[in-house]
């Protein structure tokens, strides 16, 4: 039930003003002591030409209170309303129980496609801690949109084009070893790459060699393509292991090279619309009017750029998927690139330019940089996840020696802790990753929320009767701790919608954290299983609903919720 709306209807009846006008005026006081809802009458003073206090008194006299309101209090020009706790708690719990895992979702996006470009790794480059945000934010958005009825399309826009691949092949031909690369894939490729750059400083001929190999890739030379595709395969094999750990899949791996034969029509359209200009040795779209540097489309030798490929990709996605929105989950370092890209589409006269959105985020760095030793100075994401799982396993062995399948749980909790932490603050903030903080079972962390979920599951297991079928005595929940829990359950669907509107998964992270805290306060103050069956049944229903919503919320940020830990 939408309580605010119902209340607006009641006030509307008494004030003789349409409910649609009243609804936006109803406030939720920051201090719950003041009431759960408040209606400020001074806003009506001008319309009704009466003093606000008089209006409040008039409305108060005629008002028929809905069943879920237990009391009201006039304070100055405000009428404050108090929810009937017991009524409200019962209503919310029965609703959550009935909807189960669907609670919080909706069909609002039905029939709409949302393309989400995320993770988008670069071939032969390490998958390092800097890729964590795009990967987990994008994955979470995928889940959130899906939960609201949209059809998300997850796109891994591979960085698989550019002159660096010519240099890499050249390096491989000179110094490479097939077995070594097969075995150590990305780090072996990285070694070759680094060596190439070092030697190229001394020997200019190497650059020429690199260019020649890239030309071969462009011309479709069989050997060049074979090596290049092999590098690509090995890279994808390595990153897939990480995606598996995170439970992530993609609908498309169409990356930069996919657009090789799809740029010409876009370039033709730019020419035809007189947007392309030759300037400083390149074909560009001028954007001075918008305070942006020119967007370079073609170099003088006809070579295309990152932006050219992204332009072709935007058109391809629009034509292929007919998207309602196309999101780019990419670090804020690329702000300028996306501003230019979107502007160019707009200047081409396509109204859907407004549906392209850069979902930017800040940097991730590692506290102390302790993981940087093994392979030079990059921090591999795989190492971070492995270490998190390893540390979690130690904690589990110490705290729950009797737990079955410790390894599986350690994986869910360890990986979950890293993901949860990454989605704990607004996207745009830079974050410093710290294992101690991430794995803390008492702080506002993934393990803490997962632990609360497992605690609820354990309570439900311990009940020796079918509490779902039992009569429930909701008076047992008539206390401020249960009320706080019910309010957070009730607000969950709204949070999911807001997280979607703003593309901010952290709002869900925060919500489940608050819910876990409220549940633990309740657990601390009230005994759950007692001799009173009907009271126990009501309290177990509360635990059941909390368990459901935590599980759903964690699922939406891509974190698992084990029943035991
Ligand atoms: N591969 C790029 C990078 O690592 C990110 C690509 C993002 N997506 C895009 N359509 N430009 O910086």
CSV table of N, CA and C in Angstrom, one decimal, residues 3-4 7 26-39 68-71 79-85 88 483 487:
chain,number,residue,atom,x,y,z
A,3,UNK,N,1.1,4.4,1.5
A,3,UNK,CA,0.6,5.1,2.7
A,3,UNK,C,0.5,6.6,2.5
A,4,UNK,N,1.5,7.1,1.8
A,4,UNK,CA,1.5,8.6,1.6
A,4,UNK,C,0.3,9.0,0.7
A,7,UNK,N,-2.9,8.7,2.6
A,7,UNK,CA,-3.0,9.9,3.5
A,7,UNK,C,-3.4,11.1,2.8
A,26,UNK,N,2.9,16.4,1.2
A,26,UNK,CA,3.1,15.6,2.4
A,26,UNK,C,4.6,15.3,2.6
A,27,UNK,N,5.1,15.6,3.8
A,27,UNK,CA,6.5,15.4,4.0
A,27,UNK,C,6.7,14.3,5.0
A,28,UNK,N,8.0,13.8,5.0
A,28,UNK,CA,8.4,12.8,6.0
A,28,UNK,C,9.4,13.5,6.9
A,29,UNK,N,9.0,13.8,8.1
A,29,UNK,CA,9.9,14.5,9.0
A,29,UNK,C,11.2,13.7,9.3
A,30,UNK,N,12.2,14.5,9.3
A,30,UNK,CA,13.5,13.8,9.5
A,30,UNK,C,13.6,13.2,10.9
A,31,UNK,N,12.9,13.8,11.9
A,31,UNK,CA,12.9,13.3,13.2
A,31,UNK,C,11.6,12.5,13.4
A,32,UNK,N,11.6,11.2,13.6
A,32,UNK,CA,10.4,10.4,13.7
A,32,UNK,C,9.6,10.7,14.9
A,33,UNK,N,10.2,11.3,15.9
A,33,UNK,CA,9.5,11.8,17.1
A,33,UNK,C,8.4,12.8,16.7
A,34,UNK,N,8.6,13.5,15.7
A,34,UNK,CA,7.7,14.5,15.2
A,34,UNK,C,6.5,13.9,14.5
A,35,UNK,N,6.7,12.6,14.1
A,35,UNK,CA,5.6,12.0,13.3
A,35,UNK,C,6.2,11.2,12.2
A,36,UNK,N,5.4,10.4,11.5
A,36,UNK,CA,5.9,9.7,10.3
A,36,UNK,C,5.6,10.4,9.0
A,37,UNK,N,4.5,11.2,9.1
A,37,UNK,CA,4.2,12.1,7.9
A,37,UNK,C,3.8,13.4,8.5
A,38,UNK,N,4.0,14.5,7.7
A,38,UNK,CA,3.6,15.8,8.1
A,38,UNK,C,3.0,16.5,7.0
A,39,UNK,N,1.9,17.3,7.3
A,39,UNK,CA,1.3,18.1,6.3
A,39,UNK,C,1.4,19.6,6.7
A,68,UNK,N,-4.5,3.0,9.1
A,68,UNK,CA,-3.0,2.8,9.4
A,68,UNK,C,-2.5,4.0,10.2
A,69,UNK,N,-3.3,5.1,10.4
A,69,UNK,CA,-2.8,6.2,11.2
A,69,UNK,C,-3.4,6.1,12.6
A,70,UNK,N,-2.5,6.1,13.6
A,70,UNK,CA,-3.0,6.0,15.0
A,70,UNK,C,-3.2,7.3,15.7
A,71,UNK,N,-2.6,8.3,15.2
A,71,UNK,CA,-2.8,9.6,15.9
A,71,UNK,C,-2.2,10.8,15.1
A,79,UNK,N,0.3,19.6,10.5
A,79,UNK,CA,-0.5,18.5,11.1
A,79,UNK,C,0.5,17.3,11.0
A,80,UNK,N,0.9,16.7,12.1
A,80,UNK,CA,1.8,15.6,12.1
A,80,UNK,C,1.0,14.3,12.3
A,81,UNK,N,1.4,13.3,11.5
A,81,UNK,CA,0.6,12.0,11.6
A,81,UNK,C,1.5,10.9,12.1
A,82,UNK,N,1.0,10.0,12.9
A,82,UNK,CA,1.7,8.9,13.4
A,82,UNK,C,1.1,7.6,12.9
A,83,UNK,N,2.0,6.8,12.3
A,83,UNK,CA,1.5,5.5,11.8
A,83,UNK,C,1.1,4.6,13.0
A,84,UNK,N,0.1,3.8,12.8
A,84,UNK,CA,-0.2,2.7,13.7
A,84,UNK,C,0.8,1.6,13.5
A,85,UNK,N,1.8,1.6,14.4
A,85,UNK,CA,2.9,0.6,14.3
A,85,UNK,C,2.5,-0.8,14.0
A,88,UNK,N,0.9,-1.2,10.6
A,88,UNK,CA,1.8,-1.0,9.5
A,88,UNK,C,2.8,-2.2,9.4
A,483,UNK,N,9.6,-1.6,14.3
A,483,UNK,CA,9.1,-0.6,13.4
A,483,UNK,C,10.2,0.0,12.5
A,487,UNK,N,10.1,-0.2,8.4
A,487,UNK,CA,10.2,1.0,7.6
A,487,UNK,C,11.2,0.8,6.5
